[in-house]
mmCIF file of C-alpha atoms in Angstrom:
data_model
loop_
_atom_site.group_PDB
_atom_site.id
_atom_site.type_symbol
_atom_site.label_atom_id
_atom_site.label_comp_id
_atom_site.label_asym_id
_atom_site.label_seq_id
_atom_site.Cartn_x
_atom_site.Cartn_y
_atom_site.Cartn_z
ATOM 1 C CA MET A 260 27.992 -6.513 -14.054
ATOM 2 C CA PRO A 261 30.292 -9.510 -14.822
ATOM 3 C CA SER A 262 29.939 -11.677 -17.924
ATOM 4 C CA ASN A 263 27.492 -14.554 -17.578
ATOM 5 C CA PRO A 264 28.581 -17.817 -19.220
ATOM 6 C CA PHE A 265 25.817 -19.546 -17.271
ATOM 7 C CA GLY A 266 23.179 -17.390 -18.958
ATOM 8 C CA VAL A 267 22.057 -15.569 -15.804
ATOM 9 C CA ALA A 268 23.503 -12.562 -14.014
ATOM 10 C CA ALA A 269 20.548 -11.035 -12.152
ATOM 11 C CA LEU A 270 18.121 -12.282 -9.508
ATOM 12 C CA TYR A 271 14.903 -10.255 -9.203
ATOM 13 C CA LEU A 272 12.683 -10.743 -6.158
ATOM 14 C CA ASP A 273 9.070 -9.555 -5.976
ATOM 15 C CA PHE A 274 6.959 -10.190 -2.880
ATOM 16 C CA ASP A 275 3.429 -11.458 -3.404
ATOM 17 C CA SER A 276 0.629 -9.057 -2.338
ATOM 18 C CA PHE A 277 3.067 -7.479 0.091
ATOM 19 C CA PHE A 278 0.852 -5.128 2.124
ATOM 20 C CA ALA A 279 -1.895 -7.733 2.533
ATOM 21 C CA SER A 280 0.572 -10.544 3.222
ATOM 22 C CA ALA A 281 2.338 -8.312 5.748
ATOM 23 C CA GLU A 282 -0.953 -7.837 7.614
ATOM 24 C CA GLN A 283 -1.511 -11.593 7.615
ATOM 25 C CA HIS A 284 2.044 -12.109 8.861
ATOM 26 C CA LEU A 285 1.638 -9.565 11.673
ATOM 27 C CA ARG A 286 -1.937 -10.619 12.562
ATOM 28 C CA PRO A 287 -2.326 -14.428 12.552
ATOM 29 C CA GLU A 288 -6.119 -14.158 12.802
ATOM 30 C CA LEU A 289 -6.152 -12.836 9.214
ATOM 31 C CA ARG A 290 -4.312 -15.798 7.711
ATOM 32 C CA GLY A 291 -6.374 -17.783 5.237
ATOM 33 C CA ARG A 292 -8.964 -14.978 4.987
ATOM 34 C CA PRO A 293 -9.570 -12.546 2.137
ATOM 35 C CA VAL A 294 -7.842 -9.313 3.177
ATOM 36 C CA GLY A 295 -8.023 -5.888 1.575
ATOM 37 C CA VAL A 296 -5.731 -3.027 2.588
ATOM 38 C CA THR A 297 -6.898 0.581 2.277
ATOM 39 C CA PRO A 298 -4.981 3.874 2.584
ATOM 40 C CA MET A 299 -7.134 4.939 5.542
ATOM 41 C CA ALA A 300 -9.915 3.651 7.769
ATOM 42 C CA THR A 301 -12.991 4.689 5.801
ATOM 43 C CA GLU A 302 -15.609 3.029 3.626
ATOM 44 C CA HIS A 303 -15.198 5.794 1.025
ATOM 45 C CA THR A 304 -11.941 4.547 -0.447
ATOM 46 C CA CYS A 305 -10.427 1.761 -2.548
ATOM 47 C CA LEU A 306 -8.122 -1.172 -1.987
ATOM 48 C CA ILE A 307 -4.396 -0.581 -2.411
ATOM 49 C CA ALA A 308 -3.616 -4.288 -1.907
ATOM 50 C CA ALA A 309 -5.486 -7.593 -1.831
ATOM 51 C CA SER A 310 -4.378 -10.925 -0.399
ATOM 52 C CA ARG A 311 -4.226 -13.974 -2.634
ATOM 53 C CA GLU A 312 -7.489 -15.163 -1.030
ATOM 54 C CA ALA A 313 -9.106 -11.840 -1.992
ATOM 55 C CA LYS A 314 -7.754 -11.985 -5.547
ATOM 56 C CA VAL A 315 -9.835 -15.137 -6.093
ATOM 57 C CA PHE A 316 -12.865 -12.804 -6.087
ATOM 58 C CA GLY A 317 -11.248 -10.550 -8.688
ATOM 59 C CA PHE A 318 -10.264 -7.860 -6.214
ATOM 60 C CA LYS A 319 -7.277 -5.724 -7.185
ATOM 61 C CA VAL A 320 -5.806 -2.284 -6.618
ATOM 62 C CA GLY A 321 -8.577 0.258 -7.086
ATOM 63 C CA THR A 322 -11.516 -1.964 -6.102
ATOM 64 C CA PRO A 323 -13.948 0.182 -4.016
ATOM 65 C CA VAL A 324 -14.378 -1.025 -0.429
ATOM 66 C CA ARG A 325 -18.174 -1.098 -0.722
ATOM 67 C CA GLU A 326 -17.977 -3.250 -3.840
ATOM 68 C CA ALA A 327 -15.562 -5.637 -2.115
ATOM 69 C CA ARG A 328 -17.900 -6.033 0.863
ATOM 70 C CA GLN A 329 -20.876 -6.704 -1.378
ATOM 71 C CA ILE A 330 -19.054 -9.436 -3.297
ATOM 72 C CA CYS A 331 -17.320 -10.952 -0.264
ATOM 73 C CA PRO A 332 -18.930 -10.071 3.097
ATOM 74 C CA ASP A 333 -16.194 -12.034 4.896
ATOM 75 C CA ILE A 334 -13.372 -9.819 3.612
ATOM 76 C CA ALA A 335 -11.244 -8.177 6.291
ATOM 77 C CA ILE A 336 -10.656 -4.512 5.457
ATOM 78 C CA VAL A 337 -7.635 -3.068 7.268
ATOM 79 C CA ALA A 338 -6.031 0.369 7.099
ATOM 80 C CA ALA A 339 -2.440 0.427 5.900
ATOM 81 C CA ARG A 340 0.337 0.729 8.483
ATOM 82 C CA PRO A 341 3.340 2.034 6.530
ATOM 83 C CA ASP A 342 5.617 2.082 9.577
ATOM 84 C CA ALA A 343 5.047 -1.645 10.169
ATOM 85 C CA TYR A 344 5.688 -2.446 6.506
ATOM 86 C CA VAL A 345 8.933 -0.438 6.423
ATOM 87 C CA ARG A 346 10.237 -2.185 9.564
ATOM 88 C CA LEU A 347 9.331 -5.541 8.052
ATOM 89 C CA HIS A 348 11.035 -4.484 4.808
ATOM 90 C CA HIS A 349 14.312 -3.820 6.631
ATOM 91 C CA ALA A 350 14.104 -7.165 8.434
ATOM 92 C CA ILE A 351 13.594 -8.874 5.067
ATOM 93 C CA LEU A 352 16.624 -7.096 3.578
ATOM 94 C CA GLY A 353 18.743 -8.417 6.432
ATOM 95 C CA VAL A 354 17.662 -12.006 5.763
ATOM 96 C CA ILE A 355 18.222 -11.802 1.990
ATOM 97 C CA GLY A 356 21.557 -10.032 2.444
ATOM 98 C CA ASN A 357 22.817 -12.995 4.452
ATOM 99 C CA VAL A 358 22.243 -15.238 1.410
ATOM 100 C CA VAL A 359 23.377 -12.978 -1.445
ATOM 101 C CA PRO A 360 24.380 -9.272 -1.567
ATOM 102 C CA ILE A 361 21.530 -6.941 -2.566
ATOM 103 C CA GLY A 362 22.291 -4.883 -5.654
ATOM 104 C CA ALA A 363 19.438 -2.364 -5.529
ATOM 105 C CA VAL A 364 16.088 -1.940 -3.774
ATOM 106 C CA ARG A 365 13.479 -1.005 -6.372
ATOM 107 C CA SER A 366 10.456 -0.590 -4.078
ATOM 108 C CA ILE A 367 9.095 -1.708 -0.711
ATOM 109 C CA ASP A 368 8.535 -5.214 -2.127
ATOM 110 C CA GLU A 369 10.996 -5.526 -5.017
ATOM 111 C CA LEU A 370 14.785 -5.798 -5.211
ATOM 112 C CA VAL A 371 17.502 -7.038 -7.522
ATOM 113 C CA CYS A 372 20.739 -8.910 -6.811
ATOM 114 C CA TYR A 373 23.600 -8.882 -9.329
ATOM 115 C CA LEU A 374 25.279 -12.294 -9.287
ATOM 116 C CA MET A 375 29.014 -12.907 -9.273
ATOM 117 C CA LEU A 376 30.424 -15.701 -11.430
ATOM 118 C CA ASN A 377 30.363 -18.299 -8.640
ATOM 119 C CA GLU A 378 26.785 -17.255 -7.782
ATOM 120 C CA GLN A 379 25.667 -17.532 -11.406
ATOM 121 C CA ALA A 380 26.698 -21.187 -11.396
ATOM 122 C CA ARG A 381 24.194 -21.946 -8.622
ATOM 123 C CA ALA A 382 21.582 -19.283 -9.277
ATOM 124 C CA GLN A 383 18.554 -21.536 -8.810
ATOM 125 C CA ALA A 384 19.956 -22.928 -5.572
ATOM 126 C CA LEU A 385 20.504 -19.369 -4.295
ATOM 127 C CA ALA A 386 16.909 -18.472 -5.135
ATOM 128 C CA LEU A 387 15.655 -21.497 -3.196
ATOM 129 C CA ASP A 388 17.983 -20.620 -0.300
ATOM 130 C CA ILE A 389 16.384 -17.153 -0.147
ATOM 131 C CA LYS A 390 12.894 -18.644 -0.015
ATOM 132 C CA VAL A 391 13.927 -21.079 2.752
ATOM 133 C CA ALA A 392 15.634 -18.324 4.766
ATOM 134 C CA LEU A 393 12.609 -16.015 4.524
ATOM 135 C CA ALA A 394 10.215 -18.757 5.613
ATOM 136 C CA ARG A 395 12.511 -19.677 8.522
ATOM 137 C CA ASP A 396 13.557 -16.224 9.757
ATOM 138 C CA ILE A 397 10.521 -14.091 8.844
ATOM 139 C CA GLY A 398 7.649 -16.550 8.432
ATOM 140 C CA PRO A 399 5.857 -18.637 5.803
ATOM 141 C CA THR A 400 3.089 -16.098 5.166
ATOM 142 C CA LEU A 401 5.304 -13.659 3.261
ATOM 143 C CA THR A 402 6.084 -15.446 -0.002
ATOM 144 C CA CYS A 403 8.002 -14.051 -2.936
ATOM 145 C CA SER A 404 8.382 -14.734 -6.639
ATOM 146 C CA ILE A 405 11.916 -14.802 -8.036
ATOM 147 C CA GLY A 406 13.140 -14.370 -11.585
ATOM 148 C CA LEU A 407 16.622 -15.203 -12.863
ATOM 149 C CA GLY A 408 17.915 -13.701 -16.085
ATOM 150 C CA PRO A 409 20.915 -12.285 -17.949
ATOM 151 C CA ASN A 410 19.937 -8.756 -16.861
ATOM 152 C CA GLU A 411 17.489 -7.022 -14.555
ATOM 153 C CA LEU A 412 14.697 -6.607 -17.113
ATOM 154 C CA ILE A 413 14.607 -10.287 -18.077
ATOM 155 C CA ALA A 414 14.855 -11.334 -14.421
ATOM 156 C CA LYS A 415 11.915 -9.045 -13.563
ATOM 157 C CA ILE A 416 9.868 -10.562 -16.382
ATOM 158 C CA GLY A 417 10.650 -13.989 -14.914
ATOM 159 C CA ALA A 418 9.581 -12.903 -11.422
ATOM 160 C CA GLU A 419 6.181 -11.825 -12.745
ATOM 161 C CA ARG A 420 5.570 -14.954 -14.821
ATOM 162 C CA GLU A 421 4.508 -17.472 -12.148
ATOM 163 C CA LYS A 422 3.065 -15.556 -9.193
ATOM 164 C CA PRO A 423 2.586 -16.325 -6.370
ATOM 165 C CA ASP A 424 5.667 -18.027 -4.902
ATOM 166 C CA GLY A 425 7.194 -18.674 -8.322
ATOM 167 C CA LEU A 426 10.745 -19.283 -9.496
ATOM 168 C CA VAL A 427 11.504 -18.788 -13.201
ATOM 169 C CA MET A 428 14.889 -18.776 -14.928
ATOM 170 C CA ILE A 429 15.289 -17.266 -18.403
ATOM 171 C CA ARG A 430 18.839 -17.745 -19.663
ATOM 172 C CA ARG A 431 20.434 -15.614 -22.354
ATOM 173 C CA GLN A 432 20.561 -18.616 -24.674
ATOM 174 C CA ASP A 433 16.760 -18.969 -24.264
ATOM 175 C CA LEU A 434 16.198 -15.564 -25.895
ATOM 176 C CA PRO A 435 14.349 -14.310 -27.797
ATOM 177 C CA GLY A 436 12.099 -17.390 -27.964
ATOM 178 C CA ALA A 437 11.354 -17.403 -24.231
ATOM 179 C CA LEU A 438 9.618 -14.025 -24.627
ATOM 180 C CA TYR A 439 7.374 -14.835 -27.576
ATOM 181 C CA GLY A 440 4.471 -15.876 -25.371
ATOM 182 C CA LEU A 441 4.292 -12.496 -23.597
ATOM 183 C CA GLN A 442 1.898 -9.695 -24.366
ATOM 184 C CA LEU A 443 3.557 -6.375 -25.153
ATOM 185 C CA GLN A 444 2.090 -4.837 -22.001
ATOM 186 C CA ASP A 445 3.736 -7.575 -19.931
ATOM 187 C CA VAL A 446 7.152 -6.017 -20.568
ATOM 188 C CA PRO A 447 8.138 -3.516 -17.856
ATOM 189 C CA GLY A 448 8.762 -0.161 -19.487
ATOM 190 C CA ILE A 449 6.152 -0.520 -22.237
ATOM 191 C CA ALA A 450 3.406 1.893 -21.232
ATOM 192 C CA LYS A 451 0.278 3.088 -23.036
ATOM 193 C CA GLY A 452 2.209 5.678 -25.033
ATOM 194 C CA ASN A 453 4.666 3.059 -26.265
ATOM 195 C CA MET A 454 1.817 0.689 -27.094
ATOM 196 C CA ALA A 455 0.134 3.326 -29.251
ATOM 197 C CA ARG A 456 3.347 4.104 -31.151
ATOM 198 C CA LEU A 457 4.053 0.397 -31.671
ATOM 199 C CA ALA A 458 0.516 -0.180 -32.956
ATOM 200 C CA ARG A 459 0.870 2.663 -35.453
ATOM 201 C CA ALA A 460 4.082 1.007 -36.674
ATOM 202 C CA GLY A 461 2.277 -2.313 -37.072
ATOM 203 C CA ILE A 462 3.941 -3.959 -34.060
ATOM 204 C CA VAL A 463 1.243 -5.923 -32.221
ATOM 205 C CA ASP A 464 3.116 -8.830 -30.601
ATOM 206 C CA MET A 465 6.477 -9.792 -29.118
ATOM 207 C CA ARG A 466 7.739 -11.390 -32.323
ATOM 208 C CA GLY A 467 7.292 -8.100 -34.103
ATOM 209 C CA LEU A 468 8.966 -6.154 -31.298
ATOM 210 C CA LEU A 469 11.920 -8.509 -31.003
ATOM 211 C CA GLY A 470 12.436 -8.403 -34.748
ATOM 212 C CA LEU A 471 13.109 -4.659 -34.750
ATOM 213 C CA ALA A 472 16.608 -3.238 -35.162
ATOM 214 C CA PRO A 473 18.127 -1.004 -32.437
ATOM 215 C CA LYS A 474 17.707 2.152 -34.535
ATOM 216 C CA GLN A 475 14.046 1.302 -35.163
ATOM 217 C CA MET A 476 13.499 0.889 -31.421
ATOM 218 C CA ARG A 477 15.199 4.233 -30.789
ATOM 219 C CA ALA A 478 12.903 5.938 -33.288
ATOM 220 C CA LEU A 479 9.762 4.367 -31.818
ATOM 221 C CA TRP A 480 10.756 5.294 -28.255
ATOM 222 C CA GLY A 481 11.892 8.741 -29.320
ATOM 223 C CA GLY A 482 15.333 8.389 -27.759
ATOM 224 C CA VAL A 483 18.120 6.228 -26.431
ATOM 225 C CA GLU A 484 15.783 4.364 -24.087
ATOM 226 C CA GLY A 485 14.502 2.435 -27.107
ATOM 227 C CA GLU A 486 17.985 1.130 -27.874
ATOM 228 C CA ARG A 487 18.452 0.221 -24.222
ATOM 229 C CA MET A 488 15.207 -1.737 -24.332
ATOM 230 C CA HIS A 489 16.421 -3.584 -27.441
ATOM 231 C CA VAL A 490 19.699 -4.533 -25.753
ATOM 232 C CA ALA A 491 17.940 -5.705 -22.576
ATOM 233 C CA LEU A 492 15.287 -7.774 -24.365
ATOM 234 C CA HIS A 493 18.047 -9.619 -26.226
ATOM 235 C CA GLY A 494 19.900 -10.393 -23.010
ATOM 236 C CA GLY A 495 22.569 -7.701 -23.130
ATOM 237 C CA VAL A 496 23.841 -5.520 -20.301
ATOM 238 C CA VAL A 497 22.405 -1.997 -20.123
ATOM 239 C CA GLU A 498 24.492 0.766 -18.533
ATOM 240 C CA ARG A 499 22.522 3.748 -17.273
ATOM 241 C CA PRO A 500 23.926 7.037 -15.954
ATOM 242 C CA GLN A 501 23.470 7.594 -12.255
ATOM 243 C CA THR A 502 20.281 9.498 -11.545
ATOM 244 C CA ARG A 503 20.279 12.715 -9.536
ATOM 245 C CA ARG A 504 17.761 13.620 -6.876
ATOM 246 C CA GLY A 505 15.285 16.047 -8.430
ATOM 247 C CA MET A 506 12.643 16.913 -5.831
ATOM 248 C CA PHE A 507 11.044 16.254 -2.456
ATOM 249 C CA GLY A 508 7.279 16.267 -2.209
ATOM 250 C CA HIS A 509 4.185 14.868 -0.583
ATOM 251 C CA SER A 510 0.519 14.686 -1.527
ATOM 252 C CA ARG A 511 -2.644 13.696 0.291
ATOM 253 C CA ILE A 512 -6.222 12.857 -0.650
ATOM 254 C CA LEU A 513 -8.462 14.833 1.695
ATOM 255 C CA PRO A 514 -11.252 13.099 3.642
ATOM 256 C CA ARG A 515 -14.613 14.693 2.977
ATOM 257 C CA HIS A 516 -14.705 16.551 6.301
ATOM 258 C CA TRP A 517 -11.179 17.892 5.713
ATOM 259 C CA CYS A 518 -11.951 19.839 2.533
ATOM 260 C CA SER A 519 -12.590 23.163 4.292
ATOM 261 C CA PRO A 520 -9.942 25.855 3.680
ATOM 262 C CA GLY A 521 -8.748 25.764 7.303
ATOM 263 C CA ARG A 522 -8.241 22.017 7.510
ATOM 264 C CA MET A 523 -6.861 21.789 3.989
ATOM 265 C CA SER A 524 -4.320 24.470 4.919
ATOM 266 C CA ALA A 525 -3.314 22.566 8.066
ATOM 267 C CA CYS A 526 -2.793 19.366 6.089
ATOM 268 C CA THR A 527 -0.719 21.162 3.446
ATOM 269 C CA ARG A 528 1.493 22.804 6.085
ATOM 270 C CA LEU A 529 2.194 19.412 7.617
ATOM 271 C CA LEU A 530 3.072 17.904 4.234
ATOM 272 C CA LEU A 531 5.501 20.740 3.549
ATOM 273 C CA VAL A 532 7.236 20.381 6.916
ATOM 274 C CA LYS A 533 7.645 16.628 6.353
ATOM 275 C CA ALA A 534 9.098 17.201 2.871
ATOM 276 C CA ALA A 535 11.491 19.853 4.204
ATOM 277 C CA ARG A 536 12.698 17.520 6.956
ATOM 278 C CA ARG A 537 13.418 14.790 4.414
ATOM 279 C CA MET A 538 15.295 17.311 2.287
ATOM 280 C CA ARG A 539 17.454 18.483 5.200
ATOM 281 C CA ARG A 540 18.129 14.912 6.298
ATOM 282 C CA GLU A 541 19.577 14.153 2.849
ATOM 283 C CA GLY A 542 21.644 17.348 2.761
ATOM 284 C CA TYR A 543 19.800 19.430 0.153
ATOM 285 C CA ALA A 544 18.279 22.871 -0.243
ATOM 286 C CA ALA A 545 15.423 23.909 -2.560
ATOM 287 C CA GLN A 546 15.108 26.765 -5.036
ATOM 288 C CA ALA A 547 11.411 26.353 -5.855
ATOM 289 C CA LEU A 548 8.150 25.404 -4.142
ATOM 290 C CA SER A 549 4.943 24.409 -5.913
ATOM 291 C CA PHE A 550 1.498 23.982 -4.380
ATOM 292 C CA SER A 551 -1.245 22.184 -6.272
ATOM 293 C CA MET A 552 -4.800 21.011 -5.683
ATOM 294 C CA ARG A 553 -6.907 18.474 -7.503
ATOM 295 C CA LEU A 554 -10.354 20.071 -7.598
ATOM 296 C CA ARG A 555 -13.794 18.478 -7.405
ATOM 297 C CA ASP A 556 -14.469 19.205 -11.067
ATOM 298 C CA GLY A 557 -11.438 17.119 -12.086
ATOM 299 C CA THR A 558 -9.184 20.063 -12.943
ATOM 300 C CA THR A 559 -5.911 20.978 -11.244
ATOM 301 C CA TRP A 560 -4.942 24.329 -9.741
ATOM 302 C CA GLN A 561 -1.197 24.893 -9.362
ATOM 303 C CA LYS A 562 1.134 27.772 -8.566
ATOM 304 C CA ALA A 563 4.862 27.915 -7.843
ATOM 305 C CA GLU A 564 7.466 30.354 -6.605
ATOM 306 C CA ARG A 565 11.244 30.430 -7.091
ATOM 307 C CA PHE A 566 13.874 31.777 -4.691
ATOM 308 C CA THR A 567 17.517 31.507 -3.658
ATOM 309 C CA ALA A 568 18.283 28.033 -2.240
ATOM 310 C CA VAL A 569 16.812 27.622 1.263
ATOM 311 C CA ARG A 570 16.172 24.777 3.690
ATOM 312 C CA ASP A 571 14.330 26.189 6.710
ATOM 313 C CA ASP A 572 10.653 25.768 7.579
ATOM 314 C CA GLN A 573 10.008 29.427 8.334
ATOM 315 C CA PHE A 574 10.867 30.644 4.828
ATOM 316 C CA LEU A 575 9.140 27.749 3.075
ATOM 317 C CA LEU A 576 5.944 28.117 5.117
ATOM 318 C CA THR A 577 5.884 31.822 4.308
ATOM 319 C CA VAL A 578 6.055 31.017 0.599
ATOM 320 C CA LEU A 579 3.342 28.378 0.992
ATOM 321 C CA HIS A 580 1.048 30.886 2.682
ATOM 322 C CA ARG A 581 1.497 33.276 -0.252
ATOM 323 C CA LEU A 582 0.588 30.506 -2.693
ATOM 324 C CA MET A 583 -2.459 29.512 -0.631
ATOM 325 C CA HIS A 584 -3.542 33.168 -0.523
ATOM 326 C CA ARG A 585 -3.502 33.167 -4.339
ATOM 327 C CA ALA A 586 -5.710 30.062 -4.280
ATOM 328 C CA PHE A 587 -8.056 31.868 -1.881
ATOM 329 C CA LYS A 588 -8.252 34.865 -4.224
ATOM 330 C CA ASP A 589 -8.995 32.492 -7.120
ATOM 331 C CA GLY A 590 -11.882 31.033 -5.122
ATOM 332 C CA VAL A 591 -10.652 27.413 -5.166
ATOM 333 C CA MET A 592 -9.500 26.863 -1.563
ATOM 334 C CA GLY A 593 -12.689 25.035 -0.604
ATOM 335 C CA GLU A 594 -12.848 22.929 -3.793
ATOM 336 C CA ALA A 595 -9.827 20.657 -3.227
ATOM 337 C CA LYS A 596 -10.095 16.859 -3.256
ATOM 338 C CA SER A 597 -6.341 16.437 -2.785
ATOM 339 C CA VAL A 598 -3.321 18.636 -2.139
ATOM 340 C CA ALA A 599 0.360 18.371 -3.002
ATOM 341 C CA VAL A 600 3.538 20.287 -2.226
ATOM 342 C CA VAL A 601 6.837 19.845 -4.071
ATOM 343 C CA LEU A 602 10.270 21.253 -3.253
ATOM 344 C CA SER A 603 12.222 21.267 -6.511
ATOM 345 C CA ASP A 604 15.284 22.602 -8.309
ATOM 346 C CA ILE A 605 17.291 21.273 -5.410
ATOM 347 C CA VAL A 606 21.005 21.618 -4.850
ATOM 348 C CA ALA A 607 23.394 20.002 -2.411
ATOM 349 C CA GLN A 608 23.653 22.076 0.740
ATOM 350 C CA GLY A 609 27.357 22.668 0.179
ATOM 351 C CA ASP A 610 26.872 23.826 -3.420
ATOM 352 C CA ARG A 611 24.352 26.595 -2.912
ATOM 353 C CA LEU A 612 25.238 30.239 -3.460
ATOM 354 C CA ASN A 613 24.159 33.252 -1.445
ATOM 355 C CA ASP A 614 21.808 35.802 -2.932
ATOM 356 C CA LEU A 615 23.978 38.581 -4.430
ATOM 357 C CA PHE A 616 21.641 41.168 -2.920
ATOM 358 C CA ALA A 617 21.494 39.607 0.563
ATOM 359 C CA THR A 618 22.940 41.701 3.371
ATOM 360 C CA GLU A 619 24.988 40.250 6.228
ATOM 361 C CA ALA A 620 21.979 40.704 8.502
ATOM 362 C CA MET A 621 19.770 38.732 6.089
ATOM 363 C CA ILE A 622 22.309 35.892 5.918
ATOM 364 C CA ARG A 623 22.602 35.776 9.729
ATOM 365 C CA ASN A 624 18.818 35.666 10.024
ATOM 366 C CA ARG A 625 18.647 32.801 7.497
ATOM 367 C CA ASP A 626 21.353 30.882 9.349
ATOM 368 C CA ARG A 627 19.437 31.247 12.639
ATOM 369 C CA TRP A 628 16.237 29.881 11.103
ATOM 370 C CA GLU A 629 18.131 26.976 9.546
ATOM 371 C CA LYS A 630 19.761 26.144 12.885
ATOM 372 C CA LEU A 631 16.322 26.221 14.503
ATOM 373 C CA ALA A 632 15.010 23.853 11.813
ATOM 374 C CA GLU A 633 17.827 21.389 12.523
ATOM 375 C CA VAL A 634 17.097 21.512 16.262
ATOM 376 C CA THR A 635 13.353 20.963 15.755
ATOM 377 C CA ASP A 636 14.136 18.033 13.441
ATOM 378 C CA ALA A 637 16.180 16.363 16.180
ATOM 379 C CA LEU A 638 13.548 17.063 18.851
ATOM 380 C CA SER A 639 10.768 15.746 16.631
ATOM 381 C CA VAL A 640 12.561 12.453 16.058
ATOM 382 C CA ARG A 641 13.271 12.063 19.772
ATOM 383 C CA PHE A 642 10.039 13.309 21.334
ATOM 384 C CA GLY A 643 7.407 13.234 18.567
ATOM 385 C CA HIS A 644 6.221 15.630 15.889
ATOM 386 C CA SER A 645 4.322 17.906 18.296
ATOM 387 C CA ALA A 646 7.273 18.556 20.625
ATOM 388 C CA VAL A 647 8.278 21.767 18.787
ATOM 389 C CA MET A 648 6.546 23.304 15.786
ATOM 390 C CA LEU A 649 6.044 26.531 13.877
ATOM 391 C CA GLY A 650 2.373 27.265 14.289
ATOM 392 C CA VAL A 651 -0.388 24.738 14.830
ATOM 393 C CA GLN A 652 -0.021 21.405 13.067
ATOM 394 C CA ARG A 653 -2.992 19.047 12.831
ATOM 395 C CA GLN A 654 -2.631 15.459 11.639
ATOM 396 C CA PRO A 655 -5.388 14.569 9.145
ATOM 397 C CA PRO A 656 -7.375 11.358 9.634
ATOM 398 C CA GLY A 657 -5.523 8.201 8.727
ATOM 399 C CA GLY A 658 -2.189 9.484 10.017
ATOM 400 C CA TYR A 659 1.127 8.980 8.236
ATOM 401 C CA ALA A 660 0.995 12.370 6.523
ATOM 402 C CA GLY A 661 4.248 12.652 4.612
ATOM 403 C CA ALA A 662 5.194 9.058 5.426
ATOM 404 C CA LYS A 663 3.219 7.088 2.869
ATOM 405 C CA ILE A 664 4.903 4.364 0.850
ATOM 406 C CA ALA A 665 5.008 5.296 -2.820
ATOM 407 C CA PHE A 666 6.291 3.498 -5.866
ATOM 408 C CA GLY A 667 10.055 3.880 -5.860
ATOM 409 C CA ARG A 668 10.157 5.566 -2.441
ATOM 410 C CA ILE A 669 10.430 3.837 0.894
ATOM 411 C CA PRO A 670 10.032 6.231 3.824
ATOM 412 C CA ASP A 671 12.928 6.485 6.230
ATOM 413 C CA LEU A 672 12.215 5.123 9.706
ATOM 414 C CA ALA A 673 12.841 8.659 10.967
ATOM 415 C CA ASP A 674 9.656 9.731 9.144
ATOM 416 C CA PHE A 675 7.644 7.537 11.500
ATOM 417 C CA ALA A 676 9.372 8.639 14.679
ATOM 418 C CA GLU A 677 7.380 11.867 14.393
ATOM 419 C CA ILE A 678 3.956 10.183 14.370
#
């Protein structure tokens, strides 16, 4: 990132109540009404987003639907439509990119732009230009809050300071005083564990935190991330090594009538196939598969199996069936409230090694199954997920299995072509 004589080098944009605002944008009849978005169409769930009109009643992520209806009978409860939100997300990126280049997308509703020297000189004007362009080219319902700062962390703090539809600039020369009014938990990256360690060290407010030396921060954080936090909070530039893809996985909360072993198995198979397709699309192979269940008593059952790097559905489904058979023998197959599958220890497709004990016939057989997986991937995108499949695949209620929006992951549009 270039030097910043103007005191700002990053622009952080955070959309306000994105899922709920997206529904109001796409459905004009919802505008001006309290809106709550749920993961699926059922009364036995919680809100994952609330519109600004709903937040007036104190509704937030995790509010039960029944409680929301009791407090506000007029609230509109709508099931999430991840495919619509992802398409809207890409349209938004196009509009913002025409104003200033996008540095990194942090989530479905957050992004950061790293400003060049000429952009730093007119940072506030650029932020206003983005707001005008979004209102003109997307619509006035989807508002965003923008923070300007000497680095991404300070800009993000600014974006969260005056929601909704805010614009806050914190220059490097304003630090550290501009942060004194924050609570420790208002700083991104300070979680409960950090709070507990800070409290034990007698650090209870921002003045105390900002008065620490870099080595003290490193000790409290238990590593280099503490020093990075110190640098960022004082307006410096933080360089981080490029992260490497570590896993592909999907999870799903099971509706009450989908907790039987047969239906739970069908849901888990579908999640695995979706994860494997994502893995192949990005050019990886996996060397481990784990299968876990969150049980009704609050405990977790989990088993895993390792193998030579593979990428085809047939092999992975065979491993999954072995793991599910172990769950059946343990008597927990009918006790699951949620299921999860994770493909891990991944390697780039071109870097994997053959099993030393594999015969030529075994390698040819593997190659045939992998070719079949690639063909079924292409057919699924073109004709839908049920065009070609290995065994019966049943979509659980609520749809979007394997295509949910998660923090830090935005599904590819190809994930929705199968639905």
